[in-house]
CSV table of C-alpha atoms in Angstrom, one decimal:
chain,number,residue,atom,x,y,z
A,174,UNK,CA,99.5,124.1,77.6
A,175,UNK,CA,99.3,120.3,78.2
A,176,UNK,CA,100.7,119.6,81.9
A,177,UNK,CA,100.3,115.8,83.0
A,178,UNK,CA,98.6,115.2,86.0
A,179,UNK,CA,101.1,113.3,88.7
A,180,UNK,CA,99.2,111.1,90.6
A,181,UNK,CA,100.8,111.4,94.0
A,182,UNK,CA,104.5,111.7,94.2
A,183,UNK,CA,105.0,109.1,91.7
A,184,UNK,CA,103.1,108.1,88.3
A,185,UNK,CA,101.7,110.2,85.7
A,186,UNK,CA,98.0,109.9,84.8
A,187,UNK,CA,99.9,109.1,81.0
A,188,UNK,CA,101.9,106.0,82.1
A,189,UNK,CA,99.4,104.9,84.3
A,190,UNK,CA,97.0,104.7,80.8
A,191,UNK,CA,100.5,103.7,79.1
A,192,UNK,CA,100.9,100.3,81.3
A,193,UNK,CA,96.7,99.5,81.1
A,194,UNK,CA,96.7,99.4,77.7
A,195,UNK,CA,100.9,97.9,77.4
A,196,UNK,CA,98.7,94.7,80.0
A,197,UNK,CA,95.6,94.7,77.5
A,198,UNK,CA,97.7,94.5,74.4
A,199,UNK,CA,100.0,91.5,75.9
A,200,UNK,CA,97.1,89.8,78.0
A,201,UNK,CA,97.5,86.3,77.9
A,202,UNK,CA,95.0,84.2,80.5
A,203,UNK,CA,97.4,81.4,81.1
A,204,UNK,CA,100.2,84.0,82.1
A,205,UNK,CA,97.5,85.6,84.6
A,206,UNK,CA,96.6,81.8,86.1
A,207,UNK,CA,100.6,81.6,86.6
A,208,UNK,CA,100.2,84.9,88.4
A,209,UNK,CA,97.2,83.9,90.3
A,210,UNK,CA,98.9,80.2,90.8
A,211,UNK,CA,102.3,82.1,92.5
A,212,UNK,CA,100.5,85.0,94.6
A,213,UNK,CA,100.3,83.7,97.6
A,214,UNK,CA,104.3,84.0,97.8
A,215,UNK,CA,103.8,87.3,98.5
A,216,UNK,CA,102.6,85.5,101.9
A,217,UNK,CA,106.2,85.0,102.7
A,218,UNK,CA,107.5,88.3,102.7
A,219,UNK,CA,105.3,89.9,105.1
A,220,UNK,CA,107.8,89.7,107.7
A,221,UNK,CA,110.2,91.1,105.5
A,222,UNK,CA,111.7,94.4,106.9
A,223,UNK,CA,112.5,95.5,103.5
A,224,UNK,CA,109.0,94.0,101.4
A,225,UNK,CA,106.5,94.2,104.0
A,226,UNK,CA,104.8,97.6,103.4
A,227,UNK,CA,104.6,96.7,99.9
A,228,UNK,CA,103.5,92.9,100.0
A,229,UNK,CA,100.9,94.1,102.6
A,230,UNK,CA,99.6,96.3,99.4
A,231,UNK,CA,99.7,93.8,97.2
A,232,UNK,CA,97.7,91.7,99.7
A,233,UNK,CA,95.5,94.6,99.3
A,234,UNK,CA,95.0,93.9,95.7
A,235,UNK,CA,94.1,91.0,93.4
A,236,UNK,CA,95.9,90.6,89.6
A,237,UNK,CA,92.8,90.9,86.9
A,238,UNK,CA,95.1,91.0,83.7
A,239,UNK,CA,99.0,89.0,83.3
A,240,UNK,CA,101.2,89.5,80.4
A,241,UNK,CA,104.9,88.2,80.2
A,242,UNK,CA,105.9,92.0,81.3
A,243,UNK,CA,102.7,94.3,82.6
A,244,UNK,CA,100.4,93.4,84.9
A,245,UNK,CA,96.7,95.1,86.4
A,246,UNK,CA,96.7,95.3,89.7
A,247,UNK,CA,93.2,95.8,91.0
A,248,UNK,CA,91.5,97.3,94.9
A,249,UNK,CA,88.7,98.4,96.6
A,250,UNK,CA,90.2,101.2,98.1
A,251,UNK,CA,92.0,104.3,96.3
A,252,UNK,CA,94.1,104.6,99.2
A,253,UNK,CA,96.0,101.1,98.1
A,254,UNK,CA,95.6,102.2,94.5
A,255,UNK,CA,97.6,105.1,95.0
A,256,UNK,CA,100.5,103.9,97.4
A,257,UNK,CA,101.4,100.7,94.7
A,258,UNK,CA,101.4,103.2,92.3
A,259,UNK,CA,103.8,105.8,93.8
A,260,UNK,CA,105.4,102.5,95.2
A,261,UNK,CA,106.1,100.8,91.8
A,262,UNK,CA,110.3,100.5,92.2
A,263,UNK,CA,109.2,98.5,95.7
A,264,UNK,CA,106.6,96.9,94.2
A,265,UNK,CA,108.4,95.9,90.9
A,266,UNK,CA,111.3,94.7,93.0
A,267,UNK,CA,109.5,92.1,94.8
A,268,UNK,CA,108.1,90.7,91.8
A,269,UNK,CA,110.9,90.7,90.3
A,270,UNK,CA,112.7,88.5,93.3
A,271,UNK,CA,109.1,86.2,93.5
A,272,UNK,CA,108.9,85.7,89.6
A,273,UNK,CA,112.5,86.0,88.5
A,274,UNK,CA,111.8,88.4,85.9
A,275,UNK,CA,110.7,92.2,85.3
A,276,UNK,CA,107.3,92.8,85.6
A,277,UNK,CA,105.3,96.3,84.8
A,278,UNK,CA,102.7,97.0,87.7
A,279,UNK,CA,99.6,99.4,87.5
A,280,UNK,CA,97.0,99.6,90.0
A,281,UNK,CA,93.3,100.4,89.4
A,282,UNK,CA,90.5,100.8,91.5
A,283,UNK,CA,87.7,97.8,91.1
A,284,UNK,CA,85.4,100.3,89.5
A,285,UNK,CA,88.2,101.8,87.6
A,286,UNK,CA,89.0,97.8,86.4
A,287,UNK,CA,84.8,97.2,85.4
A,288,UNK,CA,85.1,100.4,82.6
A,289,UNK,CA,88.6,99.4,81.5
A,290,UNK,CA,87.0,95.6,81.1
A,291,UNK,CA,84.1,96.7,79.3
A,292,UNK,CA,85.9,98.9,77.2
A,293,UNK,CA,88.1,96.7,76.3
A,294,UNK,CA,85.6,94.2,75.6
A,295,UNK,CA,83.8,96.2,73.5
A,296,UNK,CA,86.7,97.4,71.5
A,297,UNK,CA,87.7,93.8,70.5
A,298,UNK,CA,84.3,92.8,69.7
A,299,UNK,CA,84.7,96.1,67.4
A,300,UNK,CA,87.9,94.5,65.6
A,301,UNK,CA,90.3,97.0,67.3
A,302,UNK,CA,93.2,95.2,68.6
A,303,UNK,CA,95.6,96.6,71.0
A,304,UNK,CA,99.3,97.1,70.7
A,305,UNK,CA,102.5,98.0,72.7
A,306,UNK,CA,103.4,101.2,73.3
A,307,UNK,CA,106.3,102.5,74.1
A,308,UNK,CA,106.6,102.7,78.2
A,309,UNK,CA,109.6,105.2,79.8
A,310,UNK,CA,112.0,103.6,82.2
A,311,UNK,CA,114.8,105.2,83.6
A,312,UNK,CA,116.1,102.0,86.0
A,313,UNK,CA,118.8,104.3,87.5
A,314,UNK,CA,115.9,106.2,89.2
A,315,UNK,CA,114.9,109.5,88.0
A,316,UNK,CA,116.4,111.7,90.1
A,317,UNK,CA,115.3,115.4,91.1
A,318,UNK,CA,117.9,118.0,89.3
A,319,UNK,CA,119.5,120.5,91.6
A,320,UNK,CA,119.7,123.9,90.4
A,321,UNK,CA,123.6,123.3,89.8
A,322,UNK,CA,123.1,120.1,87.5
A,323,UNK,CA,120.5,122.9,85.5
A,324,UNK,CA,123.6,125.0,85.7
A,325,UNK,CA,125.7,122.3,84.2
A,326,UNK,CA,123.3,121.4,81.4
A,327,UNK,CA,122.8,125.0,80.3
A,328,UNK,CA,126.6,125.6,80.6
A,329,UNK,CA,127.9,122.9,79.9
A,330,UNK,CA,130.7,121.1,83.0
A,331,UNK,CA,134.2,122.8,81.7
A,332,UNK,CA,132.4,126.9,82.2
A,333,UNK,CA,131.1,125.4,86.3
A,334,UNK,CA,134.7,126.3,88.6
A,335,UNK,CA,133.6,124.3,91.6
A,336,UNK,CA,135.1,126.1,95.1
């Protein structure tokens, strides 16, 4: 039985590899030079009582790969690795606000970032070219059920007599 590993309270180990490669496949260096160009915005919300926790993080962290929607996030420390990644609604949200569109965000360690590089390297040298995968979004939030909306499902709504 194949469970998949949460990292945290938040991402799966899956979408985690899901985003790297959705970033590889879409890479474009002029995109990541707008990135790099714009990042010290984040600057500005420091302050913020609703962004600073997560633009401290990304302070934390420097972009290594851009694409119009994904982007690879990269730290020395697994501590900030792990709290942008169980962070990514916050996280997304203030990219969204600084870059007016929606941006994927993954976060790597630096080691982590030096195999993916070289992998990825090698695997275009090799002729292997990347593509988009499918990534799962549920923008409404995905919500823990209660035992009653399990109740609902298997009953269906018109068997459930609230009281």
């Amino acid at each position: 039985d194949y469970k998949e590993k949460s990292i945290g309270n938040g991402i799966s180990e899956n979408e985690i590899n899901l985003r790297i490669n959705n970033a590889l496949a879409l890479a474009s260096k002029s995109i990541l030079e707008n990135f790099k160009s714009k990042w010290e915005i984040i600057d500005n919300y420091i302050d913020d009582s609703e962004f600073s926790v997560v633009s401290g993080l990304l302070k934390d962290s420097k972009i290594v790969v851009g694409s119009d929607k994904f982007i690879i996030l990269s730290s020395n420390f697994q501590s900030v690795v792990d709290r942008i990644n169980n962070n990514l609604k916050e996280v997304e949200r203030l990219l969204e606000k600084i870059f007016c569109s929606k941006i994927f965000v993954v976060a790597v360690t630096n080691n982590k970032w030096k195999d993916i590089k070289v992998q990825y390297i090698t695997d275009i040298n090799n002729g292997i070219k990347y593509s988009v995968k499918e990534l799962y979004t549920d923008d409404n939030d995905i919500k823990e059920k209660s035992s009653i909306d399990e109740l609902i499902e298997l009953v269906g709504e018109n068997m459930i007599e609230y009281k």
